[in-house]
CSV table of N, CA and C in Angstrom, one decimal:
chain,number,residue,atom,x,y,z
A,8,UNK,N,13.1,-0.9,-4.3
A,8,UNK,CA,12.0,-1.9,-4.5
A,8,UNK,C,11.3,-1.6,-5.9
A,9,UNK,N,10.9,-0.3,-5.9
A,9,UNK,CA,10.4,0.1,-7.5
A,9,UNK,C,11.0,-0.5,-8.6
A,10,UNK,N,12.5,-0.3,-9.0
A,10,UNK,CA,13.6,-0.9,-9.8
A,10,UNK,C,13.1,-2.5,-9.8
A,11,UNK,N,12.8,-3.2,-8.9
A,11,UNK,CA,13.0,-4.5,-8.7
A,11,UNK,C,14.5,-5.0,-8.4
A,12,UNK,N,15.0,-4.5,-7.7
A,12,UNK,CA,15.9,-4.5,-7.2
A,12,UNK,C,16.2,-5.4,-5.4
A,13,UNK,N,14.8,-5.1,-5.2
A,13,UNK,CA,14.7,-5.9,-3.4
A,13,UNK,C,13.5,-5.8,-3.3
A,14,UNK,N,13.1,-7.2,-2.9
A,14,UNK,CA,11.7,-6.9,-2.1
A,14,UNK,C,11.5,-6.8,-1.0
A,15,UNK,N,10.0,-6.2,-0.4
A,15,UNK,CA,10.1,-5.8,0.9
A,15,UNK,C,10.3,-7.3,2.0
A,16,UNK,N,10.8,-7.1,2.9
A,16,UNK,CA,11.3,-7.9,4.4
A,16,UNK,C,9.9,-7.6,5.1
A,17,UNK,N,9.3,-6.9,4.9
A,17,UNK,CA,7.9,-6.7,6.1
A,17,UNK,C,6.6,-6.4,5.4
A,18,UNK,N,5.5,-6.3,5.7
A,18,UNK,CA,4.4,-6.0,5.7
A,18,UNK,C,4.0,-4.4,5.1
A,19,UNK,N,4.9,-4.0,6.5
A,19,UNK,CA,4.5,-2.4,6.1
A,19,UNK,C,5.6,-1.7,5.9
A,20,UNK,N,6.9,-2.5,5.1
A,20,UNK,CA,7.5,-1.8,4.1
A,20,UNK,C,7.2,-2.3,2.6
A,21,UNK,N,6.4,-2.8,2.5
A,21,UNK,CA,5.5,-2.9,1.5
A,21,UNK,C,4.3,-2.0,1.8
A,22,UNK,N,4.1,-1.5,2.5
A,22,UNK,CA,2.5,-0.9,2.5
A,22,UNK,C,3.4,0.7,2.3
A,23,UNK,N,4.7,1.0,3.3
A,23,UNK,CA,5.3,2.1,2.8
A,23,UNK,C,5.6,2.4,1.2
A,24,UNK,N,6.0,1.2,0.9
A,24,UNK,CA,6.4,0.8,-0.8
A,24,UNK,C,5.3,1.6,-1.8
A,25,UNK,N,4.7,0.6,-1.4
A,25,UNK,CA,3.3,1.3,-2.5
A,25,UNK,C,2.3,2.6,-2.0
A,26,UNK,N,2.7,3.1,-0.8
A,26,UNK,CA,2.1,4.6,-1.1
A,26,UNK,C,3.1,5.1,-1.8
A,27,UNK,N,4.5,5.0,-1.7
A,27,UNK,CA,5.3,5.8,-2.5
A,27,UNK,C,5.0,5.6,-4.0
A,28,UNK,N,4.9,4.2,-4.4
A,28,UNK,CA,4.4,4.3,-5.9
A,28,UNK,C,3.1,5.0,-6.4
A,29,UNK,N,2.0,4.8,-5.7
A,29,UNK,CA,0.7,6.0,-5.9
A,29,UNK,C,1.1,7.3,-5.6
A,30,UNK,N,2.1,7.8,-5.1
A,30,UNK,CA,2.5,9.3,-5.1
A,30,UNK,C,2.8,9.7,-6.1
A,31,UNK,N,3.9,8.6,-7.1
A,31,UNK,CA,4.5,9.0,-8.3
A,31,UNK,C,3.7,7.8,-9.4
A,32,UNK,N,2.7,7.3,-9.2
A,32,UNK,CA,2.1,6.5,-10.2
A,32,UNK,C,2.6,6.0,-10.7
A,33,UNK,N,3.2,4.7,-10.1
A,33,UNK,CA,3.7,3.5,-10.5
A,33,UNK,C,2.8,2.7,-10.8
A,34,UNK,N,2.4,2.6,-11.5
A,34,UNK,CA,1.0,1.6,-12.0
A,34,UNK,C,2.1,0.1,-11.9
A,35,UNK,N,3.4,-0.3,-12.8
A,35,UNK,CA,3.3,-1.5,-13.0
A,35,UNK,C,3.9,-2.1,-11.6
A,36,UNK,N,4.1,-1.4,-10.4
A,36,UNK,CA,4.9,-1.6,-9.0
A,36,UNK,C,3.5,-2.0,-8.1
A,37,UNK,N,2.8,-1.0,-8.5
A,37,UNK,CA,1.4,-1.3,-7.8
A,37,UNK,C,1.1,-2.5,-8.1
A,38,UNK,N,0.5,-3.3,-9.3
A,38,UNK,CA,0.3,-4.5,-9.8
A,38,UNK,C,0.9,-5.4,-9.6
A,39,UNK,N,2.2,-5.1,-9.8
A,39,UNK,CA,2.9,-6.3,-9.3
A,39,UNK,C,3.0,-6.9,-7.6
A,40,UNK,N,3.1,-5.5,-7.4
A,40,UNK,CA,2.9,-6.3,-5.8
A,40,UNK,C,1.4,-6.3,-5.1
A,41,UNK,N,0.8,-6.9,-5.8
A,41,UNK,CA,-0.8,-7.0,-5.3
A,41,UNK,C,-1.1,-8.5,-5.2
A,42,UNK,N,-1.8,-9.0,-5.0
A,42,UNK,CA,-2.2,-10.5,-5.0
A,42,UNK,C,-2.7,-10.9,-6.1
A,43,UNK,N,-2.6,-11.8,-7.0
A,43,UNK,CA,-3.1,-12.2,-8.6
A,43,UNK,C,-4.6,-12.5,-7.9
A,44,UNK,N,-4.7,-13.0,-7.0
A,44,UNK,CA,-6.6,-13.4,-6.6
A,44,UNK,C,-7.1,-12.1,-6.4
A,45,UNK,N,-6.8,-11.0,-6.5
A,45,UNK,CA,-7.3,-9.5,-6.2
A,45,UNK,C,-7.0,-8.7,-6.8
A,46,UNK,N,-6.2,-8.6,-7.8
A,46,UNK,CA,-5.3,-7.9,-8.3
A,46,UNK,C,-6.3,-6.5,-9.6
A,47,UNK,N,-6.8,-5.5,-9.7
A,47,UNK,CA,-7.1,-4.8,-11.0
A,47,UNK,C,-6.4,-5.2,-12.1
A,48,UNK,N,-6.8,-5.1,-13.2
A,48,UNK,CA,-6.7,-4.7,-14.4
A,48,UNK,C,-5.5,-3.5,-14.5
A,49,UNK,N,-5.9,-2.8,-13.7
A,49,UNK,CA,-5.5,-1.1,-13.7
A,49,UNK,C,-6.0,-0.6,-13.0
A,50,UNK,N,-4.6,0.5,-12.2
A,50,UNK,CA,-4.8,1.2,-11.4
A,50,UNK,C,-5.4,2.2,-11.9
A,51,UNK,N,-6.8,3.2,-11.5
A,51,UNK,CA,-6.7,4.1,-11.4
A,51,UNK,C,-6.6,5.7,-10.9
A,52,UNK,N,-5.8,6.0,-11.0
A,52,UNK,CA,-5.2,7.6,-10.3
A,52,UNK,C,-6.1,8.5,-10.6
A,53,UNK,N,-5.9,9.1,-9.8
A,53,UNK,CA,-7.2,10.4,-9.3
A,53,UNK,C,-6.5,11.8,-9.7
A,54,UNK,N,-6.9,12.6,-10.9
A,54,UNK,CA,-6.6,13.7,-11.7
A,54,UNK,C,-6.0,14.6,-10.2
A,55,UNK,N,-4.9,15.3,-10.3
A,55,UNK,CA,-5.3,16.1,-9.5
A,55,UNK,C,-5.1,15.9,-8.1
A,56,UNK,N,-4.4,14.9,-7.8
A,56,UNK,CA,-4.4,14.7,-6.2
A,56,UNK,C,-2.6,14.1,-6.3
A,57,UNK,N,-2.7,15.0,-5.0
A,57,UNK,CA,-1.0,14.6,-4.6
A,57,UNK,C,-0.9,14.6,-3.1
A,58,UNK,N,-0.2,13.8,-3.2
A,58,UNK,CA,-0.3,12.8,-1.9
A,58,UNK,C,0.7,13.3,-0.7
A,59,UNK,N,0.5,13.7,0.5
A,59,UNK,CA,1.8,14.8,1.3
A,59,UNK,C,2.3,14.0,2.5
A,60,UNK,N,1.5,12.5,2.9
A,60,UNK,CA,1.9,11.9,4.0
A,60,UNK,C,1.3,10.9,4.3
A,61,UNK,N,2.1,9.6,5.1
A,61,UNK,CA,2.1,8.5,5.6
A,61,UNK,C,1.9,8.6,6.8
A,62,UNK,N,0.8,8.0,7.4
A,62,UNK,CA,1.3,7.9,9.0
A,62,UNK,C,0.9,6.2,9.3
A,63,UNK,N,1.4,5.4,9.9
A,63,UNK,CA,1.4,3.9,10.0
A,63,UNK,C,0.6,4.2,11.5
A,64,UNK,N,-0.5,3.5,11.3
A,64,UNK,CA,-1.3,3.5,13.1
A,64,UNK,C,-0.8,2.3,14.1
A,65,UNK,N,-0.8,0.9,13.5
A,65,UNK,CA,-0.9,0.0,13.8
A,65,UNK,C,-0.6,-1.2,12.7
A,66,UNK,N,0.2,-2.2,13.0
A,66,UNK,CA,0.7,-3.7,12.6
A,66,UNK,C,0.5,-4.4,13.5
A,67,UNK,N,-0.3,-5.3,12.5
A,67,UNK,CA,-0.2,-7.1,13.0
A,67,UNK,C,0.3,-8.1,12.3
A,68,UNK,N,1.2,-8.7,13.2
A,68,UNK,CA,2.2,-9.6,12.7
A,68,UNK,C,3.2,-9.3,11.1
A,69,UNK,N,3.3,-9.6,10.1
A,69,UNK,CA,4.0,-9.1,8.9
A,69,UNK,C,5.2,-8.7,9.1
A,70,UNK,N,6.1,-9.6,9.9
A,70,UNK,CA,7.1,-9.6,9.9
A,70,UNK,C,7.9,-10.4,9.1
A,71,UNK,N,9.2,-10.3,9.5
A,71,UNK,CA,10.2,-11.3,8.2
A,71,UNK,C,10.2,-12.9,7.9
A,72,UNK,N,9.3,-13.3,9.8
A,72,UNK,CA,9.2,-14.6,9.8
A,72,UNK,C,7.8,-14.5,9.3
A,73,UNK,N,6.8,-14.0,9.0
A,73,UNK,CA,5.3,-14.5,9.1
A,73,UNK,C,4.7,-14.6,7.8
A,74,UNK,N,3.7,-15.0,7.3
A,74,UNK,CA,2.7,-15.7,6.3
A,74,UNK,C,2.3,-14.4,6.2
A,75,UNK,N,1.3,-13.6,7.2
A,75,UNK,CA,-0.1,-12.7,6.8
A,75,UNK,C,0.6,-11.7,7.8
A,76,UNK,N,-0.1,-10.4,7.1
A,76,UNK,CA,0.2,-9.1,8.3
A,76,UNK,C,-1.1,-8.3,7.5
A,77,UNK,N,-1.4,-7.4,8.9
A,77,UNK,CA,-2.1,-6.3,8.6
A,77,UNK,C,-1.4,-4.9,8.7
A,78,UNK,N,-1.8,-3.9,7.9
A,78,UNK,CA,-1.7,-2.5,8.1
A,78,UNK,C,-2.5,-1.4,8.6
A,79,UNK,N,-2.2,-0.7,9.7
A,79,UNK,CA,-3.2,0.1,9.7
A,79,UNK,C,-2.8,1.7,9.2
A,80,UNK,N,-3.0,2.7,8.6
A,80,UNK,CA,-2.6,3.7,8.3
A,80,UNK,C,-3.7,4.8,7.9
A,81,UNK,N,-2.7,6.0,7.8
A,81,UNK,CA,-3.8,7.3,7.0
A,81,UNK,C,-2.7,8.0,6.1
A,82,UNK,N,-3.5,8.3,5.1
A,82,UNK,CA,-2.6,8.6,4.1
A,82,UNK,C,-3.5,10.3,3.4
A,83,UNK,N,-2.8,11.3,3.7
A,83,UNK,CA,-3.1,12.4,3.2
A,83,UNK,C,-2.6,12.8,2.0
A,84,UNK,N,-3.6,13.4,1.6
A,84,UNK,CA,-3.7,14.0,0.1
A,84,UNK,C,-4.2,15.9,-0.1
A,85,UNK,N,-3.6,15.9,-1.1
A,85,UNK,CA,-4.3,17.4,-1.7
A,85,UNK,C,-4.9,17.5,-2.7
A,86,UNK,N,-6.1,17.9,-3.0
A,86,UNK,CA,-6.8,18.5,-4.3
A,86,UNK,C,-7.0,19.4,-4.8
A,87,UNK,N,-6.3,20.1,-5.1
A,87,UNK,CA,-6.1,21.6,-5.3
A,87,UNK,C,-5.6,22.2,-4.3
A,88,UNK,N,-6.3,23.0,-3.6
A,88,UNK,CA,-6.3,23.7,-2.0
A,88,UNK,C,-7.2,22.5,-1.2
A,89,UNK,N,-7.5,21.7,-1.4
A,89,UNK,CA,-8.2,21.3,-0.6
A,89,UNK,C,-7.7,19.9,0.1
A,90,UNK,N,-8.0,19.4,1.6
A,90,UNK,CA,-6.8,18.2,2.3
A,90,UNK,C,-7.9,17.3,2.2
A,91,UNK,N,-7.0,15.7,2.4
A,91,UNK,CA,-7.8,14.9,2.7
A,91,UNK,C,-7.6,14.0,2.9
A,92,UNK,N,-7.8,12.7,3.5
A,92,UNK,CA,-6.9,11.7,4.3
A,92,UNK,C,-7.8,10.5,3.4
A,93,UNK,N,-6.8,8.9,3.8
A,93,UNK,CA,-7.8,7.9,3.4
A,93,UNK,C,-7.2,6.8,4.4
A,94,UNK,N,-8.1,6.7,5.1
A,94,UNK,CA,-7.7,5.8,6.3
A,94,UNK,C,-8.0,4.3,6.1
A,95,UNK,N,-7.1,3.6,6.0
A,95,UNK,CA,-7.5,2.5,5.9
A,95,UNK,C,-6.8,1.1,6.4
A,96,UNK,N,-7.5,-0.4,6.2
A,96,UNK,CA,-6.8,-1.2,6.8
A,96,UNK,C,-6.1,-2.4,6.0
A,97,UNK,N,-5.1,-2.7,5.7
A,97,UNK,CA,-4.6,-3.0,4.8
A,97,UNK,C,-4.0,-4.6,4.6
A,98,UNK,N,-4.5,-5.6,4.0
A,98,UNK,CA,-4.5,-7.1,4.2
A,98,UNK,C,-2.9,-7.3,3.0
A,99,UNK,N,-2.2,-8.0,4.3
A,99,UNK,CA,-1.0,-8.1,3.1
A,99,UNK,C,-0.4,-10.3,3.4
A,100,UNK,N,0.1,-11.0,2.3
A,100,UNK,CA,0.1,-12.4,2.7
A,100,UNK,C,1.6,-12.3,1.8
A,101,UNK,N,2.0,-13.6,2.3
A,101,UNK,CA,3.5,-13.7,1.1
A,101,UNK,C,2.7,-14.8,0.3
A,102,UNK,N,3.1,-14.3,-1.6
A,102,UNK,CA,3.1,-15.3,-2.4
A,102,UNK,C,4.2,-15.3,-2.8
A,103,UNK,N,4.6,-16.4,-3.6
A,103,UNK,CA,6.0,-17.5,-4.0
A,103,UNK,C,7.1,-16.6,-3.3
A,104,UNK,N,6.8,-16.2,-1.8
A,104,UNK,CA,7.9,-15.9,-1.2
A,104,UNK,C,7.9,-14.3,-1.0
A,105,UNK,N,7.1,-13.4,-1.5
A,105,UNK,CA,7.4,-12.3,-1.5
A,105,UNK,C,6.1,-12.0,-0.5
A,106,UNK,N,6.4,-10.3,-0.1
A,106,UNK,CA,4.9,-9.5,0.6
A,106,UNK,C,4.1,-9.1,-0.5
A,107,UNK,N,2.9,-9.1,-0.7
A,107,UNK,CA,1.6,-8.6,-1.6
A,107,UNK,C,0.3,-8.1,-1.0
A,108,UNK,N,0.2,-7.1,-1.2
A,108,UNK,CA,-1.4,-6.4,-1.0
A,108,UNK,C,-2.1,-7.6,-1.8
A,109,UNK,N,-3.6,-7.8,-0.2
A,109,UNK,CA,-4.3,-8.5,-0.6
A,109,UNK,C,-5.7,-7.4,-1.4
A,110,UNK,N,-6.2,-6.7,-0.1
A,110,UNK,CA,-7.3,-6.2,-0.3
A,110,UNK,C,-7.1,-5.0,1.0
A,111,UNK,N,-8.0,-3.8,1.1
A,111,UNK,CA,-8.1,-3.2,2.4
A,111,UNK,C,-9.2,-2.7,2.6
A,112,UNK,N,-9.8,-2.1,3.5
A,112,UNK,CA,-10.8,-1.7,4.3
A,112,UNK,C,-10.9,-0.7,4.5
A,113,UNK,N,-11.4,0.6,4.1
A,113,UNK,CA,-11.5,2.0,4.2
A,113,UNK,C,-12.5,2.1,5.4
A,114,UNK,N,-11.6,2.8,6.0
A,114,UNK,CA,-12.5,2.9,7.6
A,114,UNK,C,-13.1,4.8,7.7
């Protein structure tokens, strides 16, 4: 999916998608799959942090047949020696046919 090679079929293989691109700072993968109504300028990455795990909590709807899905997940990080999680809830819609991060909700 990074290549542009396929896009994601679901919701939260798009939400799996793009933690992999913030692991390895894919800025232009990030952007592209965001929503143009929400979209940054630019990602910015955090000096110093490396990312060690995905855990998916909960989906709603974001399947192959659906318009809108949600994500729910926690995504751990390291900062030196030090752990840290970012839990959040994750708004995804299809535009001209594809899945896109809308916006999410840090809980």
């Amino acid at each position: 999916m990074h290549r542009g090679e396929e896009t994601a079929a679901t919701a939260v293989r798009l939400m799996r998608s793009r933690y992999s691109a913030f692991a390895v700072e894919d800025e232009a993968y990030l952007l592209a799959t965001w929503h143009p109504a929400t979209r940054p300028n630019g990602v910015g990455f955090d000096d110093g942090v490396r990312w060690t795990g995905l855990e998916i909590l909960r989906t709603e709807d974001g399947g192959p047949d659906d318009g809108k899905g949600l994500v729910e997940f926690r995504a751990r990080y390291l900062t030196g020696t030090e752990s840290g999680e970012l839990h959040e809830v994750s708004r995804f819609v299809r535009h001209d046919g594809a899945w896109v991060y809308v916006r999410g909700k840090v809980m």
